[in-house]
Amino acid sequence: PHKMMKKLIDSLDKQLTVLGRSQAELRRLSTNSDGDTDFGEDNIDINSTLILDGVPRVALQRLEQTVDNLALTKPLSQFLRNVVTTEWLSNTLSTIIRTASQRSHEMSTGWGRSEREWKKELSSERFEALLRR
């Protein structure tokens, strides 16, 4: 479980960066702001509060064919796709952690090498930083 957990943590970290960028782009277009956004890895604050306020409240296929609406649909679809991908990675990581934990309890093994590795990964600063994001 350790190798898969490590790969998922790396993938989720990258995906959160992508999600932050697509959120910033959608927010920029939906609020018509021209502010510069710093996409440095540590500077992306993922906060989706009111992100859809600038999106018309109609089904996407019923949007009027205006320049503003057409420019908004691609960033909106990318943002929603990134949200779903992030959710999938989070759920997969959660399942692996739950399975590894359950397996170690069922086998009643001591602190074997593989168990130490995945538990060490969960207590690492890198994993804590990921959870804070």
Coordinates of C-alpha atoms in Angstrom, one line a residue, residues 27-34 68:
R27 CA -12.9 33.5 -10.9
R28 CA -11.0 36.0 -13.1
L29 CA -13.4 35.4 -16.0
S30 CA -16.6 35.3 -14.1
T31 CA -15.8 38.5 -12.2
N32 CA -14.2 40.2 -15.2
S33 CA -11.1 41.1 -13.1
D34 CA -7.7 41.6 -14.7
D68 CA -18.7 36.5 -22.6

